[in-house]
Amino acid sequence: MSSSSFKPVSLPDVLEITRPDDWHVHLRDDDVLGMTVPATARVFHRAVVMPNLVPPVSNVSMASAYRQRILAELPEGMTFDPKMALYLTQTTTATDVQDAAADPTIIGFKLYPAGATTNSASGVTDIDGMDAVFDAMQAHGVPLLVHGEVTTSDIDIFDREKVFIDRYLAPITRKFPALKVVFEHITTADAVDFVKSASAHVGATITPQHLLMNRNDLLVGGVHVHNYCLPVLKRRNHQEALQQAALSGNPKFFLGTDSAPHVQANKETACGCAGCFSAFSAIELYAELFAHFGALDKLEGFASFFGADFYGLPRNADKLVLERRTWTAPQRVTHGNTTWVPYWAGRELQYQVRTKSGS
């Protein structure tokens, strides 16, 4: 983990925080929900569920059916409130936006530039042609959740986020100043600077992998496929900018794991799959970062308050308890006859969830 200006302080043995939310998660579908739903609900009260299934979850009726499949896998005694994102396509209409605005289980529309990441082939191919939809979203108060990368082959993969900001995101926020925008899983100092300088209608999520690692952790000594995600890990100075943003207490930055399961056999191939499956140690990974920099007093805001405030939702009332004790993140997870390798597999963490109260 790279250096920072934050100085270590004495760490508490027990840390109690308001129960957090995950503002960006992939639960997948069908049988795998029996693994992903309990893994996420063990910690998070709410989660923004990504819609990049096949076929994509692109309207309210599809999202409602998907939400019911998710809730059917919730273990007895757990509480969980999945907030559904709808997949923005080139054929999305103002009527679709109006329908989404009328359903409190829908959190917003997810913009995937076509070809940007897993199951994004149905994504938007002409962002400049979406003005009528963005205008409707602004009018109805429906947030736009953005995977911020250009996808043309002439742009270096490490520059895709910056170019997207300049080419698309900055113009969108200028043209639609009241549109609420979440710049998801940001990876660069450019993104941090953009969010800081934008209006209060613009926020951003940050993942554990982009806080804890940089591109050396992906490429040095060979390609480490379980650290491969999109947007790809960037150089160290960008990692440090993300750390500073998360630790700063700035309410524009909040937790979104982008936990994305891919089976071991698919990750460990010549081409691999983009995604880090962090759900089994998610809040503990963030605690590792905040503890490392002596900033555990800032974890609750980042994890539990700022996202809810940004979306205009009430903060959770129940609590989560983290206990300081060394433990090892799971090496592998098996569900049915299938195996996954979680992010941070087999590595030590110094805080672990002990219990929840009031849930």
XYZ file of C-alpha atoms in Angstrom:
359
model
C 0.000 0.000 0.000
C 1.470 3.323 -1.006
C 2.484 6.112 1.307
C 0.295 9.020 2.362
C 0.457 12.108 4.524
C -1.853 10.459 7.067
C 0.007 9.378 10.206
C -0.804 6.119 12.033
C -2.490 6.385 15.418
C -3.451 3.867 18.078
C -6.106 1.553 16.633
C -9.242 0.557 18.571
C -9.896 -3.092 19.386
C -13.580 -2.642 18.569
C -15.069 -0.243 16.038
C -18.831 0.295 15.827
C -20.224 2.096 12.796
C -23.644 2.659 11.315
C -24.439 -0.240 9.013
C -22.985 0.623 5.597
C -24.388 0.407 2.066
C -22.737 -0.776 -1.129
C -23.545 1.663 -3.894
C -22.212 -0.590 -6.681
C -22.342 -4.397 -6.720
C -22.772 -7.256 -9.172
C -24.917 -10.091 -7.817
C -25.294 -11.921 -11.153
C -28.378 -14.174 -11.477
C -29.863 -17.640 -11.121
C -28.008 -20.147 -8.919
C -25.133 -17.823 -8.036
C -27.546 -15.530 -6.165
C -27.511 -18.124 -3.392
C -23.881 -17.146 -2.795
C -23.731 -13.451 -3.686
C -26.839 -12.265 -1.868
C -25.883 -13.585 1.607
C -22.278 -12.424 1.094
C -23.420 -8.849 0.442
C -26.296 -8.783 2.951
C -24.051 -9.944 5.813
C -22.734 -6.368 5.954
C -24.679 -4.002 3.708
C -28.262 -2.903 4.280
C -28.699 -1.488 0.775
C -26.857 -2.208 -2.447
C -27.132 -0.763 -5.937
C -27.441 -3.848 -8.127
C -25.868 -3.605 -11.563
C -28.099 -4.480 -14.534
C -25.563 -6.010 -16.933
C -27.184 -9.416 -17.184
C -27.928 -11.206 -20.453
C -30.378 -9.895 -21.532
C -29.775 -6.569 -19.754
C -32.205 -5.328 -17.097
C -33.486 -2.365 -19.079
C -36.997 -1.631 -17.789
C -38.966 -1.541 -14.556
C -40.720 -4.873 -15.025
C -37.429 -6.698 -15.631
C -35.881 -5.001 -12.595
C -38.849 -5.943 -10.408
C -38.570 -9.594 -11.414
C -34.798 -9.561 -10.843
C -35.276 -7.964 -7.419
C -37.682 -10.704 -6.410
C -35.152 -13.356 -7.445
C -32.568 -11.600 -5.267
C -34.842 -11.370 -2.231
C -35.784 -15.047 -2.602
C -32.150 -15.908 -1.776
C -31.985 -13.766 1.376
C -31.344 -15.979 4.418
C -33.864 -15.843 7.236
C -33.017 -13.174 9.806
C -31.094 -10.963 7.356
C -32.374 -7.604 6.161
C -31.420 -6.315 2.734
C -32.816 -3.673 0.398
C -31.553 -4.047 -3.183
C -31.814 -0.851 -5.193
C -32.071 -1.617 -8.880
C -30.196 0.169 -11.648
C -31.653 0.037 -15.136
C -29.440 -0.550 -18.146
C -29.369 2.543 -20.349
C -29.558 1.673 -24.041
C -29.698 3.678 -27.222
C -33.452 2.964 -27.327
C -34.262 4.101 -23.767
C -37.066 6.690 -23.861
C -38.357 9.516 -21.699
C -41.306 7.260 -20.845
C -38.882 4.659 -19.481
C -37.379 7.384 -17.302
C -40.810 8.420 -16.052
C -41.623 4.794 -15.177
C -38.345 4.476 -13.274
C -38.990 7.680 -11.347
C -42.324 6.291 -10.132
C -40.777 3.133 -8.642
C -38.908 3.599 -5.329
C -36.930 0.374 -5.851
C -35.222 1.879 -8.940
C -32.141 3.940 -8.096
C -31.266 5.233 -11.577
C -29.959 4.332 -15.030
C -26.531 2.836 -15.652
C -24.565 4.166 -18.621
C -22.221 1.580 -20.087
C -20.423 2.741 -23.211
C -20.812 -0.229 -25.540
C -17.899 -2.627 -25.129
C -16.524 -1.034 -21.955
C -16.778 -4.040 -19.631
C -18.557 -7.336 -18.920
C -21.890 -7.679 -20.752
C -21.788 -4.126 -22.086
C -22.453 -4.959 -25.737
C -25.982 -3.541 -25.392
C -24.645 -0.274 -23.997
C -24.840 3.195 -25.461
C -23.153 3.662 -28.819
C -23.895 7.381 -29.266
C -23.697 9.283 -25.975
C -24.199 12.603 -27.774
C -27.564 11.296 -28.999
C -28.926 10.732 -25.468
C -29.788 14.345 -24.653
C -33.560 13.783 -24.569
C -33.117 10.950 -22.058
C -30.696 12.944 -19.902
C -33.124 15.855 -19.956
C -35.934 13.567 -18.774
C -33.717 12.159 -16.032
C -32.902 15.674 -14.867
C -36.581 16.641 -14.899
C -37.698 13.568 -12.949
C -34.783 13.478 -10.514
C -33.460 10.116 -11.742
C -29.690 9.677 -11.242
C -27.265 8.723 -13.993
C -24.704 6.102 -12.940
C -21.689 6.181 -15.223
C -19.016 3.707 -16.244
C -16.667 6.425 -17.389
C -14.432 5.084 -20.142
C -14.208 5.599 -23.860
C -13.877 2.385 -25.815
C -12.319 3.302 -29.147
C -9.143 1.407 -29.983
C -7.108 4.544 -30.618
C -7.195 5.522 -26.912
C -4.697 3.896 -24.551
C -6.498 1.765 -21.961
C -4.846 3.742 -19.144
C -6.206 7.007 -20.595
C -9.790 5.932 -21.208
C -11.192 7.511 -18.042
C -9.582 10.912 -18.577
C -10.685 11.065 -22.184
C -14.240 10.135 -21.173
C -14.308 13.024 -18.708
C -13.157 15.526 -21.312
C -15.190 14.178 -24.206
C -18.484 13.257 -22.514
C -18.864 13.660 -18.761
C -17.876 17.300 -18.454
C -20.207 18.319 -21.324
C -23.101 16.281 -19.824
C -22.768 17.975 -16.433
C -22.579 21.409 -18.082
C -25.588 20.810 -20.309
C -27.699 19.222 -17.543
C -26.567 20.982 -14.361
C -29.351 19.558 -12.161
C -28.800 15.951 -13.299
C -27.518 13.824 -10.433
C -24.466 11.885 -11.661
C -22.519 9.126 -9.918
C -19.093 8.621 -11.485
C -18.622 4.987 -10.587
C -15.442 3.143 -9.613
C -13.162 6.088 -10.329
C -9.507 5.242 -10.905
C -7.558 8.415 -11.622
C -6.467 11.711 -10.114
C -8.253 13.284 -13.086
C -11.547 11.803 -11.895
C -10.933 12.944 -8.318
C -10.253 16.491 -9.507
C -13.314 16.478 -11.745
C -15.652 15.342 -8.973
C -14.209 17.831 -6.506
C -14.673 20.715 -8.927
C -18.144 19.675 -10.108
C -21.419 20.731 -8.522
C -23.015 19.041 -5.539
C -25.012 16.931 -8.024
C -21.868 14.922 -8.915
C -20.477 12.195 -6.667
C -18.256 9.135 -7.063
C -17.783 5.617 -5.753
C -14.383 4.081 -5.046
C -13.618 0.354 -4.909
C -11.331 -1.467 -2.462
C -9.075 -2.738 -5.237
C -8.394 0.739 -6.603
C -7.594 1.987 -3.095
C -5.370 -0.921 -2.075
C -3.560 -1.637 -5.346
C -2.022 -0.074 -8.424
C -0.972 -1.487 -11.784
C 2.192 -3.009 -10.331
C -0.085 -5.395 -8.431
C -1.565 -6.457 -11.763
C 1.546 -6.698 -13.916
C 4.784 -7.116 -11.918
C 6.010 -10.698 -11.914
C 3.393 -11.744 -14.454
C -0.274 -10.951 -14.933
C -2.194 -11.446 -11.686
C -5.589 -12.308 -13.101
C -7.527 -12.006 -9.841
C -6.460 -8.346 -9.623
C -7.696 -7.647 -13.140
C -10.731 -5.373 -13.280
C -12.176 -2.653 -15.475
C -11.460 0.177 -15.299
C -7.970 -1.257 -15.038
C -5.691 -0.451 -12.092
C -3.663 2.695 -12.713
C -0.221 3.930 -11.664
C 0.643 4.723 -8.051
C 0.047 8.474 -8.151
C -3.565 7.834 -9.184
C -3.979 5.301 -6.379
C -2.726 7.869 -3.892
C -5.194 10.465 -5.205
C -8.036 7.997 -4.638
C -6.778 7.269 -1.120
C -6.677 10.942 -0.275
C -10.227 11.384 -1.584
C -11.612 8.457 0.406
C -9.816 9.463 3.606
C -10.601 13.163 3.305
C -14.146 13.137 4.637
C -15.353 14.810 1.445
C -19.004 13.662 1.104
C -18.745 13.486 -2.688
C -16.821 10.193 -2.367
C -18.425 7.038 -0.999
C -18.269 3.260 -0.937
C -19.017 1.127 -3.969
C -17.263 -2.230 -4.078
C -17.918 -3.186 -7.706
C -17.710 -6.738 -6.358
C -17.932 -8.853 -9.509
C -17.791 -12.655 -9.336
C -16.282 -14.684 -12.158
C -15.736 -18.413 -11.707
C -12.153 -19.507 -11.186
C -12.006 -21.409 -14.472
C -12.967 -18.272 -16.403
C -10.625 -15.919 -14.535
C -7.629 -18.219 -14.919
C -7.556 -18.316 -18.703
C -5.404 -16.731 -21.371
C -7.723 -13.714 -21.650
C -9.208 -13.709 -18.131
C -12.328 -11.853 -16.974
C -12.505 -8.320 -15.626
C -13.740 -8.133 -12.050
C -12.664 -8.454 -8.417
C -14.985 -10.497 -6.204
C -14.668 -8.663 -2.889
C -18.030 -9.353 -1.209
C -16.660 -11.852 1.323
C -14.322 -9.278 2.891
C -15.630 -5.960 1.571
C -15.939 -3.730 4.638
C -12.838 -5.332 6.139
C -10.845 -4.320 3.046
C -11.911 -0.699 3.432
C -11.109 -0.878 7.159
C -7.624 -2.102 6.234
C -7.007 1.062 4.251
C -8.465 3.451 6.820
C -6.574 1.724 9.650
C -3.307 1.817 7.703
C -3.534 5.593 7.506
C -4.857 6.086 11.030
C -8.185 7.377 9.704
C -10.737 4.906 11.069
C -12.747 7.868 12.335
C -13.471 8.662 8.656
C -14.686 5.177 7.707
C -18.284 5.621 8.886
C -18.879 8.693 6.757
C -17.419 7.082 3.637
C -19.138 3.725 4.145
C -22.411 4.601 5.870
C -23.399 8.251 5.419
C -22.223 9.929 2.244
C -23.843 7.595 -0.298
C -27.216 7.678 1.422
C -27.029 11.454 1.693
C -26.122 11.821 -1.973
C -29.043 9.675 -3.108
C -31.420 11.447 -0.704
C -32.120 8.309 1.316
C -32.248 7.972 5.109
C -29.134 6.806 6.887
C -29.386 3.319 8.335
C -30.368 2.972 11.976
C -28.684 -0.319 12.839
C -25.011 -0.843 13.608
C -22.092 -2.951 12.447
C -19.261 -4.000 14.746
C -15.708 -4.579 13.540
C -13.269 -6.319 15.851
C -9.514 -5.937 15.571
C -8.109 -9.418 15.091
C -5.921 -10.886 12.393
C -7.728 -13.217 10.028
C -7.213 -14.573 6.542
C -9.527 -13.756 3.670
C -10.957 -16.900 2.079
C -8.676 -18.631 -0.416
C -11.591 -20.021 -2.407
C -15.368 -20.044 -2.232
C -17.432 -22.957 -3.505
C -21.131 -22.848 -4.291
C -22.704 -25.930 -5.766
C -20.033 -27.472 -7.971
C -18.398 -24.157 -8.887
C -15.390 -22.392 -7.368
C -14.519 -18.707 -7.168
C -11.302 -17.051 -5.974
C -12.222 -13.935 -3.975
C -10.241 -10.724 -4.073
C -7.426 -10.629 -1.462
C -7.573 -14.439 -1.295
C -5.390 -15.956 1.405
C -4.090 -12.594 2.613
C -4.348 -11.217 6.114
C -6.697 -8.457 7.269
C -6.714 -6.874 10.703
C -10.413 -6.110 11.223
C -13.339 -8.493 10.925
C -17.089 -8.122 11.261
C -18.143 -9.481 14.638
C -21.851 -8.877 14.828
C -24.708 -6.641 13.766
C -27.313 -5.262 16.117
C -30.801 -4.063 15.369
C -31.064 -5.895 12.052
